[in-house]
Coordinates of C-alpha atoms in Angstrom, one line a residue:
M1 CA 0.0 0.0 0.0
K2 CA 1.4 3.4 -1.0
I3 CA -0.2 6.5 0.4
V4 CA 0.7 10.0 -0.7
I5 CA -0.5 12.8 1.5
V6 CA -0.5 16.4 0.3
G7 CA -0.2 18.8 3.2
A8 CA 1.6 18.0 6.4
V9 CA 0.0 20.2 9.1
A10 CA -3.0 19.1 11.2
G11 CA -5.0 16.7 9.0
G12 CA -2.2 15.5 6.9
A13 CA 0.3 14.8 9.7
S14 CA -2.5 13.0 11.7
A15 CA -3.3 10.9 8.7
A16 CA 0.3 9.9 8.2
A17 CA 0.9 9.0 11.8
R18 CA -2.3 7.0 12.0
A19 CA -1.5 5.2 8.8
R20 CA 1.9 4.1 10.1
R21 CA 0.3 2.8 13.3
L22 CA -2.1 0.7 11.3
D23 CA 0.4 -0.7 8.8
E24 CA 4.1 -1.0 9.5
D25 CA 4.9 -1.8 5.9
A26 CA 3.0 0.9 4.1
D27 CA 4.9 3.3 1.9
I28 CA 3.8 6.8 3.2
V29 CA 4.9 9.9 1.4
L30 CA 4.2 13.2 3.2
I31 CA 4.3 16.3 1.0
E32 CA 4.6 19.8 2.5
R33 CA 5.0 23.0 0.5
G34 CA 6.4 24.9 3.5
E35 CA 9.6 24.6 5.4
A36 CA 8.3 22.4 8.2
P37 CA 5.6 19.7 8.7
S38 CA 3.3 19.5 11.7
F39 CA 3.7 23.0 13.1
A40 CA 1.2 24.7 15.5
N41 CA -0.5 27.2 13.2
C42 CA -2.9 28.2 16.0
G43 CA 0.1 29.3 18.0
L44 CA 1.5 31.7 15.4
P45 CA -0.2 34.9 16.8
Y46 CA 1.4 34.2 20.2
Y47 CA 4.8 33.7 18.7
V48 CA 4.4 37.1 16.9
G49 CA 3.4 38.6 20.3
G50 CA 6.4 37.1 22.1
V51 CA 4.1 35.0 24.4
I52 CA 5.7 31.9 22.8
E53 CA 9.3 32.9 23.0
T54 CA 11.0 30.1 21.1
R55 CA 10.2 29.3 17.5
D56 CA 10.9 25.6 18.0
K57 CA 8.0 25.4 20.4
L58 CA 5.7 25.7 17.3
L59 CA 7.1 22.5 15.8
V60 CA 4.6 20.0 17.2
T61 CA 6.4 17.0 15.6
P62 CA 9.7 18.0 14.0
Q63 CA 10.5 16.5 10.6
Q64 CA 13.3 14.3 11.8
R65 CA 11.0 12.8 14.4
L66 CA 8.4 12.0 11.8
I67 CA 11.2 10.2 9.9
D68 CA 12.7 8.4 12.8
R69 CA 9.6 7.5 14.8
Y70 CA 7.1 6.9 12.0
R71 CA 9.4 6.0 9.1
L72 CA 7.7 8.5 6.8
D73 CA 9.1 9.9 3.5
V74 CA 8.8 13.6 4.4
R75 CA 9.4 16.1 1.6
T76 CA 9.3 19.7 2.6
H77 CA 9.6 22.6 0.2
T78 CA 7.7 20.4 -2.3
E79 CA 4.5 21.5 -4.1
A80 CA 1.9 19.2 -5.6
L81 CA 1.2 20.5 -9.1
R82 CA -1.5 18.3 -10.5
I83 CA -3.2 14.9 -10.2
D84 CA -3.7 12.3 -12.9
S85 CA -6.4 10.3 -11.2
Q86 CA -6.6 7.8 -14.1
A87 CA -2.9 6.9 -13.8
K88 CA -3.1 7.4 -10.0
T89 CA -0.2 9.8 -10.1
V90 CA 0.5 13.1 -8.5
F91 CA 3.1 15.5 -10.0
L92 CA 5.5 17.3 -7.7
R93 CA 7.9 20.2 -7.9
D94 CA 10.9 20.7 -5.6
L95 CA 10.7 24.4 -4.8
Q96 CA 14.4 24.7 -3.9
K97 CA 15.9 22.9 -6.8
G98 CA 13.1 23.6 -9.3
N99 CA 13.0 20.0 -10.7
E100 CA 9.7 18.1 -11.2
R101 CA 8.9 14.4 -10.7
S102 CA 5.8 12.2 -10.6
E103 CA 4.8 10.0 -7.6
S104 CA 2.4 7.1 -8.0
Y105 CA -0.2 6.3 -5.3
D106 CA -2.7 3.7 -4.3
K107 CA -4.5 6.2 -2.1
L108 CA -4.1 10.0 -2.1
I109 CA -5.1 12.2 0.9
L110 CA -5.5 15.9 0.2
S111 CA -4.8 18.2 3.2
P112 CA -3.6 21.5 1.6
G113 CA -5.6 23.7 4.0
A114 CA -7.0 27.1 3.2
S115 CA -5.2 30.3 2.2
P116 CA -5.9 33.7 3.8
L117 CA -8.2 35.9 1.7
R118 CA -6.7 39.1 0.2
P119 CA -9.6 41.6 -0.6
P120 CA -9.3 43.0 -4.1
I121 CA -8.3 46.6 -3.1
P122 CA -5.4 48.7 -4.2
G123 CA -2.3 48.3 -2.2
V124 CA -3.2 44.9 -0.7
D125 CA 0.0 43.4 -2.1
L126 CA 2.3 46.0 -0.6
P127 CA 5.2 44.4 1.4
Q128 CA 4.0 46.0 4.7
V129 CA 0.6 44.1 4.4
Y130 CA 0.8 40.7 6.0
T131 CA -1.3 37.5 6.3
L132 CA -0.5 34.8 8.8
R133 CA -0.6 31.2 7.7
D134 CA 2.8 29.6 8.2
L135 CA 6.1 30.0 10.0
G136 CA 7.6 32.2 7.3
D137 CA 4.6 34.6 7.7
A138 CA 5.1 34.6 11.5
D139 CA 8.8 35.4 11.1
R140 CA 8.2 38.3 8.8
L141 CA 5.4 39.7 10.9
S142 CA 7.4 39.3 14.1
Q143 CA 10.3 41.2 12.5
A144 CA 8.0 44.0 11.3
A145 CA 6.3 44.3 14.7
S146 CA 9.6 44.8 16.4
Q147 CA 9.9 48.1 14.5
A148 CA 6.3 49.2 14.4
E149 CA 4.4 51.8 16.5
Q150 CA 1.0 51.6 14.9
A151 CA -0.8 48.7 13.2
V152 CA -4.2 48.1 11.6
V153 CA -5.8 44.7 11.7
I154 CA -8.5 44.1 9.0
G155 CA -11.0 41.6 10.3
A156 CA -12.2 41.0 13.9
G157 CA -12.6 37.2 13.7
F158 CA -10.6 34.6 15.7
I159 CA -7.1 35.4 14.2
G160 CA -7.8 39.1 13.9
L161 CA -8.5 39.5 17.6
E162 CA -5.6 37.2 18.6
M163 CA -3.3 39.2 16.5
T164 CA -4.7 42.4 18.0
E165 CA -4.0 41.2 21.5
N166 CA -0.5 40.2 20.6
L167 CA 0.4 43.4 18.8
V168 CA -0.9 45.3 21.9
H169 CA 1.3 43.0 24.0
R170 CA 4.3 44.2 22.0
G171 CA 3.3 47.9 22.7
I172 CA 1.9 48.6 19.3
E173 CA -1.1 51.0 19.0
T174 CA -3.6 48.9 17.1
T175 CA -6.8 49.6 15.2
V176 CA -9.3 46.9 14.1
V177 CA -11.4 47.4 11.0
E178 CA -14.4 45.0 10.7
L179 CA -17.0 44.9 7.9
A180 CA -19.7 43.6 10.3
D181 CA -21.2 45.7 13.0
Q182 CA -19.7 43.5 15.7
V183 CA -16.5 41.8 16.6
L184 CA -16.4 38.0 16.3
P185 CA -19.1 37.8 13.6
P186 CA -19.9 34.0 14.2
W187 CA -21.3 34.9 17.6
D188 CA -24.6 36.6 18.3
A189 CA -24.1 40.3 18.7
E190 CA -25.4 40.8 22.2
M191 CA -23.1 38.1 23.5
V192 CA -19.9 39.9 22.4
S193 CA -20.9 43.5 23.2
S194 CA -18.9 43.2 26.4
V195 CA -15.9 42.0 24.4
T196 CA -16.1 45.2 22.3
E197 CA -15.9 47.3 25.4
H198 CA -13.1 45.1 26.8
L199 CA -11.1 45.7 23.7
R200 CA -11.6 49.4 24.0
S201 CA -10.5 49.3 27.6
K202 CA -7.2 47.8 26.5
G203 CA -6.6 50.7 24.2
V204 CA -7.8 49.0 21.0
K205 CA -9.5 51.3 18.5
L206 CA -12.4 49.7 16.7
E207 CA -13.9 50.7 13.3
L208 CA -17.0 48.5 13.0
A209 CA -19.3 48.4 10.0
D210 CA -16.5 49.7 7.9
A211 CA -14.0 48.4 5.4
A212 CA -10.7 49.3 3.8
E213 CA -11.0 50.6 0.3
S214 CA -7.3 51.2 -0.4
I215 CA -3.8 51.0 1.1
V216 CA -1.3 53.6 0.0
P217 CA 2.4 53.9 0.9
V218 CA 3.2 57.3 2.5
E219 CA 6.8 57.9 3.5
N220 CA 7.6 54.3 4.5
R221 CA 4.2 54.0 6.2
L222 CA 0.8 53.0 5.1
L223 CA -2.4 55.1 4.7
I224 CA -5.5 53.0 4.9
Q225 CA -8.6 54.7 3.4
L226 CA -11.9 53.4 4.8
R227 CA -15.2 53.3 3.1
S228 CA -16.6 55.7 5.8
G229 CA -14.1 58.3 4.7
K230 CA -11.8 57.8 7.7
Q231 CA -8.1 57.5 7.1
L232 CA -5.7 55.4 9.3
L233 CA -1.9 55.6 9.4
A234 CA 0.0 52.4 10.2
D235 CA 3.5 50.9 10.0
L236 CA 1.9 47.5 9.1
V237 CA -1.4 45.9 8.2
V238 CA -2.5 42.4 9.1
L239 CA -5.2 40.9 6.9
S240 CA -7.6 38.6 8.7
V241 CA -10.8 38.6 6.7
G242 CA -11.2 34.8 6.3
V243 CA -9.8 31.9 4.3
R244 CA -10.4 30.2 1.0
P245 CA -10.0 26.4 0.5
E246 CA -6.9 25.5 -1.5
N247 CA -8.9 23.5 -4.0
K248 CA -6.9 24.0 -7.2
L249 CA -5.6 20.4 -7.3
A250 CA -9.1 19.0 -6.7
V251 CA -10.8 21.2 -9.2
E252 CA -8.3 20.5 -12.0
A253 CA -8.6 16.8 -11.2
G254 CA -12.3 16.9 -11.7
L255 CA -13.3 16.3 -8.1
E256 CA -16.6 17.7 -6.9
V257 CA -16.5 20.9 -4.8
G258 CA -19.3 22.8 -3.0
Q259 CA -20.7 26.2 -3.8
R260 CA -18.0 27.9 -1.6
G261 CA -15.2 25.9 -3.0
G262 CA -14.8 23.2 -0.3
I263 CA -14.1 19.7 -1.6
K264 CA -17.1 17.5 -1.2
V265 CA -16.4 14.3 0.9
N266 CA -18.5 11.5 2.3
D267 CA -18.5 10.6 5.9
Q268 CA -15.4 8.3 5.3
M269 CA -13.6 11.4 4.0
Q270 CA -13.6 10.1 0.4
T271 CA -14.0 12.6 -2.5
S272 CA -15.9 11.8 -5.6
D273 CA -12.9 9.7 -6.5
P274 CA -12.9 6.8 -4.0
D275 CA -9.1 6.6 -4.1
I276 CA -8.7 10.2 -3.2
Y277 CA -9.5 11.4 0.3
A278 CA -9.6 15.0 1.6
V279 CA -9.4 16.4 5.1
G280 CA -9.1 19.7 7.0
D281 CA -9.8 23.2 6.0
V282 CA -10.1 22.4 2.3
I283 CA -13.3 20.3 2.6
E284 CA -17.0 20.9 2.9
V285 CA -18.7 18.8 5.6
Q286 CA -22.2 18.6 7.2
H287 CA -23.0 20.6 10.3
F288 CA -23.8 18.2 13.1
V289 CA -26.9 20.0 14.3
D290 CA -28.8 20.7 11.1
G291 CA -27.0 18.7 8.4
A292 CA -26.3 21.8 6.3
P293 CA -23.1 21.9 4.2
V294 CA -20.5 24.1 6.0
Q295 CA -16.8 24.9 5.9
I296 CA -15.5 25.4 9.4
P297 CA -11.6 25.7 9.6
L298 CA -10.8 24.3 13.0
G299 CA -7.8 22.2 14.1
G300 CA -9.8 19.7 16.1
P301 CA -12.0 18.4 13.3
A302 CA -9.0 18.4 10.9
N303 CA -7.0 16.1 13.2
R304 CA -10.0 13.7 13.5
Q305 CA -10.6 13.7 9.8
G306 CA -7.0 12.8 9.1
R307 CA -7.2 9.9 11.5
L308 CA -10.6 8.7 10.1
A309 CA -9.2 8.8 6.5
A310 CA -6.3 6.6 7.5
D311 CA -8.7 4.2 9.3
H312 CA -10.9 3.8 6.2
I313 CA -8.0 3.3 3.9
F314 CA -7.0 0.3 6.0
G315 CA -10.5 -1.2 6.1
R316 CA -11.7 0.1 9.5
S317 CA -15.3 1.1 9.9
T318 CA -15.4 4.9 10.4
R319 CA -17.8 7.7 10.0
F320 CA -17.3 11.5 10.5
R321 CA -20.3 12.8 12.3
G322 CA -19.9 16.3 11.0
T323 CA -18.7 19.4 12.8
Q324 CA -20.6 21.6 15.2
G325 CA -18.2 24.5 15.2
T326 CA -17.0 24.3 18.8
A327 CA -14.7 27.2 19.2
I328 CA -13.0 29.3 21.8
V329 CA -10.9 32.4 21.7
G330 CA -9.1 34.5 24.3
V331 CA -9.4 38.2 24.1
F332 CA -6.9 39.6 26.6
D333 CA -8.2 38.3 29.9
M334 CA -11.7 37.4 28.6
T335 CA -12.7 34.1 27.0
V336 CA -15.4 33.7 24.3
A337 CA -16.7 30.3 23.3
M338 CA -19.5 28.8 21.2
T339 CA -20.8 25.4 20.0
G340 CA -23.6 24.4 17.7
L341 CA -25.7 26.9 15.9
S342 CA -26.0 30.6 16.7
E343 CA -29.3 32.5 16.8
K344 CA -28.4 34.1 13.5
S345 CA -27.7 30.7 11.9
L346 CA -31.0 29.3 13.2
R347 CA -33.0 32.2 11.8
A348 CA -31.2 32.0 8.5
G349 CA -32.0 28.3 8.3
G350 CA -35.6 28.8 9.2
I351 CA -35.2 26.5 12.3
A352 CA -37.6 27.0 15.2
F353 CA -35.9 27.7 18.5
E354 CA -36.1 29.3 21.9
K355 CA -33.3 30.9 23.9
I356 CA -32.5 31.8 27.4
Y357 CA -29.8 33.8 29.1
V358 CA -28.2 33.2 32.5
H359 CA -25.4 35.2 34.2
P360 CA -24.0 33.0 37.0
S361 CA -20.7 33.2 38.9
H362 CA -18.1 30.8 37.5
H363 CA -17.7 29.2 41.0
A364 CA -19.5 29.5 44.3
S365 CA -20.3 33.2 44.9
Y366 CA -19.2 33.1 48.5
F367 CA -15.7 31.8 47.7
P368 CA -13.2 34.6 46.9
G369 CA -12.6 35.5 43.3
A370 CA -16.0 34.6 41.9
E371 CA -16.6 36.3 38.5
Q372 CA -19.7 36.5 36.4
M373 CA -20.1 34.7 33.1
S374 CA -22.9 35.0 30.5
I375 CA -24.5 31.9 28.9
K376 CA -26.9 31.8 26.0
L377 CA -28.6 28.5 25.4
L378 CA -30.5 27.8 22.2
F379 CA -32.9 24.8 22.2
A380 CA -35.9 23.3 20.5
L381 CA -39.1 24.4 22.3
Q382 CA -40.9 21.2 21.4
D383 CA -38.6 18.6 22.9
G384 CA -35.8 20.6 24.5
K385 CA -33.1 19.4 22.2
I386 CA -29.9 21.6 22.5
L387 CA -29.1 23.4 19.3
G388 CA -26.3 25.7 20.4
A389 CA -24.6 27.6 23.2
Q390 CA -22.4 30.6 23.7
V391 CA -20.4 31.5 26.8
V392 CA -18.5 34.7 27.6
G393 CA -16.5 35.4 30.8
R394 CA -13.1 35.4 32.3
H395 CA -12.9 32.1 34.1
G396 CA -14.5 28.7 33.7
V397 CA -15.8 29.4 30.2
D398 CA -13.9 26.5 28.6
K399 CA -15.3 24.0 31.1
R400 CA -18.9 24.9 30.4
I401 CA -18.6 25.1 26.6
D402 CA -17.1 21.6 26.5
V403 CA -20.1 20.3 28.6
F404 CA -22.5 21.9 26.1
A405 CA -20.5 20.5 23.2
V406 CA -20.7 17.0 24.5
A407 CA -24.4 17.4 25.3
I408 CA -25.0 18.3 21.6
Q409 CA -23.0 15.4 20.4
A410 CA -25.0 13.1 22.6
G411 CA -28.3 14.4 21.4
M412 CA -29.2 15.6 24.9
T413 CA -31.9 18.0 25.9
V414 CA -32.2 20.8 28.4
Y415 CA -33.7 18.3 30.9
D416 CA -30.4 16.3 30.7
L417 CA -28.6 19.6 31.7
E418 CA -30.8 19.8 34.8
E419 CA -29.7 16.3 35.9
M420 CA -26.0 16.5 35.0
E421 CA -23.7 15.6 37.9
L422 CA -20.6 17.9 37.6
A423 CA -17.6 18.3 39.7
Y424 CA -18.1 20.7 42.6
A425 CA -16.0 22.4 45.2
P426 CA -16.4 26.1 45.9
Q427 CA -13.2 27.1 44.2
Y428 CA -14.2 25.3 41.0
G429 CA -18.0 25.6 40.6
S430 CA -21.3 25.6 42.4
A431 CA -23.6 22.9 43.7
K432 CA -25.9 24.1 41.0
D433 CA -23.4 24.5 38.2
P434 CA -23.9 27.2 35.6
V435 CA -24.7 24.3 33.1
N436 CA -27.4 23.0 35.5
M437 CA -28.8 26.6 35.9
A438 CA -29.1 26.9 32.1
G439 CA -31.0 23.6 32.1
F440 CA -33.3 24.7 34.9
V441 CA -34.2 27.9 33.2
A442 CA -34.7 26.3 29.8
A443 CA -36.7 23.4 31.1
G444 CA -38.9 25.9 33.1
V445 CA -39.7 27.7 29.9
I446 CA -40.8 24.6 28.2
K447 CA -42.9 23.4 31.1
G448 CA -44.5 26.9 31.4
D449 CA -43.2 27.5 34.9
Q450 CA -41.5 30.7 33.8
P451 CA -42.8 32.4 30.7
I452 CA -40.0 34.6 29.3
L453 CA -39.6 37.7 27.2
H454 CA -36.4 38.9 25.5
A455 CA -34.9 42.4 25.5
S456 CA -35.5 42.5 21.7
D457 CA -39.2 42.0 22.3
L458 CA -39.6 45.2 24.3
T459 CA -39.6 47.4 21.2
D460 CA -42.6 45.7 19.5
G461 CA -45.1 48.4 20.7
S462 CA -47.1 46.1 23.0
N463 CA -48.7 47.6 26.1
R464 CA -46.8 46.2 29.0
F465 CA -46.2 47.1 32.6
L466 CA -42.4 46.9 33.3
L467 CA -41.7 45.8 36.9
D468 CA -38.2 46.1 38.3
V469 CA -38.0 43.9 41.3
R470 CA -34.5 44.8 42.4
S471 CA -33.6 47.0 45.4
P472 CA -34.2 50.8 45.2
K473 CA -30.4 51.2 45.2
E474 CA -30.0 49.0 42.1
Y475 CA -32.9 50.7 40.4
S476 CA -31.4 54.1 41.0
T477 CA -28.1 53.2 39.3
G478 CA -29.9 52.3 36.1
H479 CA -33.2 50.8 34.9
I480 CA -35.3 50.1 31.8
P481 CA -37.1 53.4 30.8
G482 CA -40.7 53.4 32.2
A483 CA -40.1 50.5 34.7
V484 CA -41.7 50.7 38.1
N485 CA -39.6 49.5 41.1
I486 CA -41.2 47.1 43.6
P487 CA -38.5 45.0 45.3
V488 CA -39.3 41.3 45.2
D489 CA -39.5 41.0 49.0
E490 CA -42.2 43.7 49.0
L491 CA -44.2 42.3 46.1
R492 CA -46.9 40.3 47.9
G493 CA -47.9 43.3 49.9
R494 CA -48.0 45.7 46.9
L495 CA -50.0 43.8 44.3
S496 CA -52.6 46.6 44.2
E497 CA -50.0 48.7 42.5
I498 CA -49.7 46.3 39.5
P499 CA -52.4 46.7 36.8
R500 CA -54.3 43.7 35.6
D501 CA -55.4 45.1 32.3
C502 CA -52.1 44.5 30.5
S503 CA -49.3 42.0 30.5
V504 CA -46.5 42.4 33.2
V505 CA -42.8 42.0 32.5
T506 CA -40.7 41.4 35.5
Y507 CA -36.9 41.8 35.6
C508 CA -34.0 41.9 38.1
Q509 CA -30.3 42.0 37.5
V510 CA -29.7 38.5 36.0
G511 CA -33.2 36.9 36.0
Q512 CA -33.5 34.9 39.3
R513 CA -35.5 37.4 41.3
G514 CA -37.5 38.2 38.2
Y515 CA -38.4 34.5 38.0
L516 CA -39.5 34.5 41.7
A517 CA -41.7 37.5 41.0
T518 CA -43.2 35.8 37.9
R519 CA -44.2 32.8 40.0
V520 CA -45.9 35.0 42.6
L521 CA -47.8 37.0 40.0
A522 CA -48.8 34.0 37.8
Q523 CA -50.4 32.3 40.8
K524 CA -52.3 35.6 41.5
G525 CA -53.8 35.6 38.0
Y526 CA -51.5 38.1 36.3
Q527 CA -50.4 37.6 32.7
V528 CA -46.7 37.8 33.3
A529 CA -43.3 37.0 31.8
N530 CA -39.8 37.3 33.0
L531 CA -37.1 39.2 31.1
S532 CA -34.6 36.5 30.3
G533 CA -31.2 37.4 31.7
G534 CA -32.6 40.4 33.4
F535 CA -31.1 43.9 33.2
T536 CA -27.7 42.5 32.3
S537 CA -29.1 41.0 29.1
Y538 CA -31.0 44.2 28.4
L539 CA -27.8 46.2 28.6
A540 CA -26.0 43.8 26.3
H541 CA -28.8 43.9 23.8
A542 CA -28.9 47.7 24.0
A543 CA -25.1 47.9 23.4
A544 CA -25.4 45.6 20.4
S545 CA -28.2 47.6 19.0
K546 CA -26.2 50.9 19.5
S547 CA -23.3 49.3 17.6
R548 CA -25.6 48.3 14.7
D549 CA -27.1 51.8 14.5
A550 CA -23.8 53.7 14.8

């Protein structure tokens, strides 16, 4: 068995190592266009920022180890030019010597990844304009950053914000330009409004709902002209506006690709040619939640896909379940994570859903250091099936998003979240973990125990009585316009102050006291709903709306 693998980073390197473990005698050729195989591309921004101090730390499995430990034929600085699928041959070029040769295969695995997009604007190819894909990019950008005072990052997605943090870490004044009206566009806007303010608190300038129209050299610097008319000066520009699958080999070989260019594969990672497999950022897969075709460039799925491709080649029964887009990103000392579908994705797909917000402490509130996190849970109202979750906070975010991710993989419902037994000690969590709390609230909504309303519903013009059940002191520091303050502990004695000829919306700071007020009023015959997430969610929604309107 001879296997040729094109691309030696996450998916390709995993496929090669797995293939060797399954067949000691297989001939495995690993082709890599760059200088090194199996490097940590997710660590590149932190190398540029000096957080990862040694370049060698980025070499997950150095080339010589792949040769010695796995007996692989590793060829770096080698580009795959074309595929002859009839002859089962791939044509290669040595980028250092310039010579070309052909390599036969029994099975071919394509893992070329995706290349950073360069928007079609004047000046985008200037030498001070950088993308970040490989070690060479990181070296060049690190050198440029050592001499820079001002930088512009175009794109506020994962890599854009990681680069922003690391440029600031190096003392560079940084501005972020983002076409969308929010940072981290895959998330729902209200969940990341706090991230926007956090970035600004760190000195980052944000130009949202704007775009670069040209980049012009001016006395060894760059002038970035924005669509809004604003002009920015910088010593360097980092492009982080997305990636495009490297599908040239596949297209020219006649393999099927999706509408957005991702190579189509089955759940054994086979392309339309059963002897050619494809894995990683270059492919189109099904979303685990709704089955829609998606391209989600993440390292975890790429590694699993490489392993599964090798398994199938050697006759093992495998199936890729699809990806649910579980992702996490650090933004200075905040953490933002998501899994499954967002509200915007559910709406775009016409999928019915309900949502709840909770804002618990990341561990027991009485133990020193407890900090608030925000959780948004999306679920099917009919049966409680979990469709997606987003978590934002400073500590404990990774733990909770992983629980939600497993729950989605297992097909669990919000009722299962109620019953989950999770590790508890006061410095790590609560007896009622934030995950349990999300389950309690969502299950209560389905059961009708706590009818809810969302901040976005307050502007629909309906006649409602807004009841703020916080303390007078809390009310005085800020409240929803038009709300009447009756503290929850006084509610039973002041029911005469609440009208019965309209619906009542209760709210507190995060939702718990509002829920208690809802239970009291519902049993007294009022038509009542609790504002999900309370005043905290209201402020987040207002901040997101303000950003959209700006």
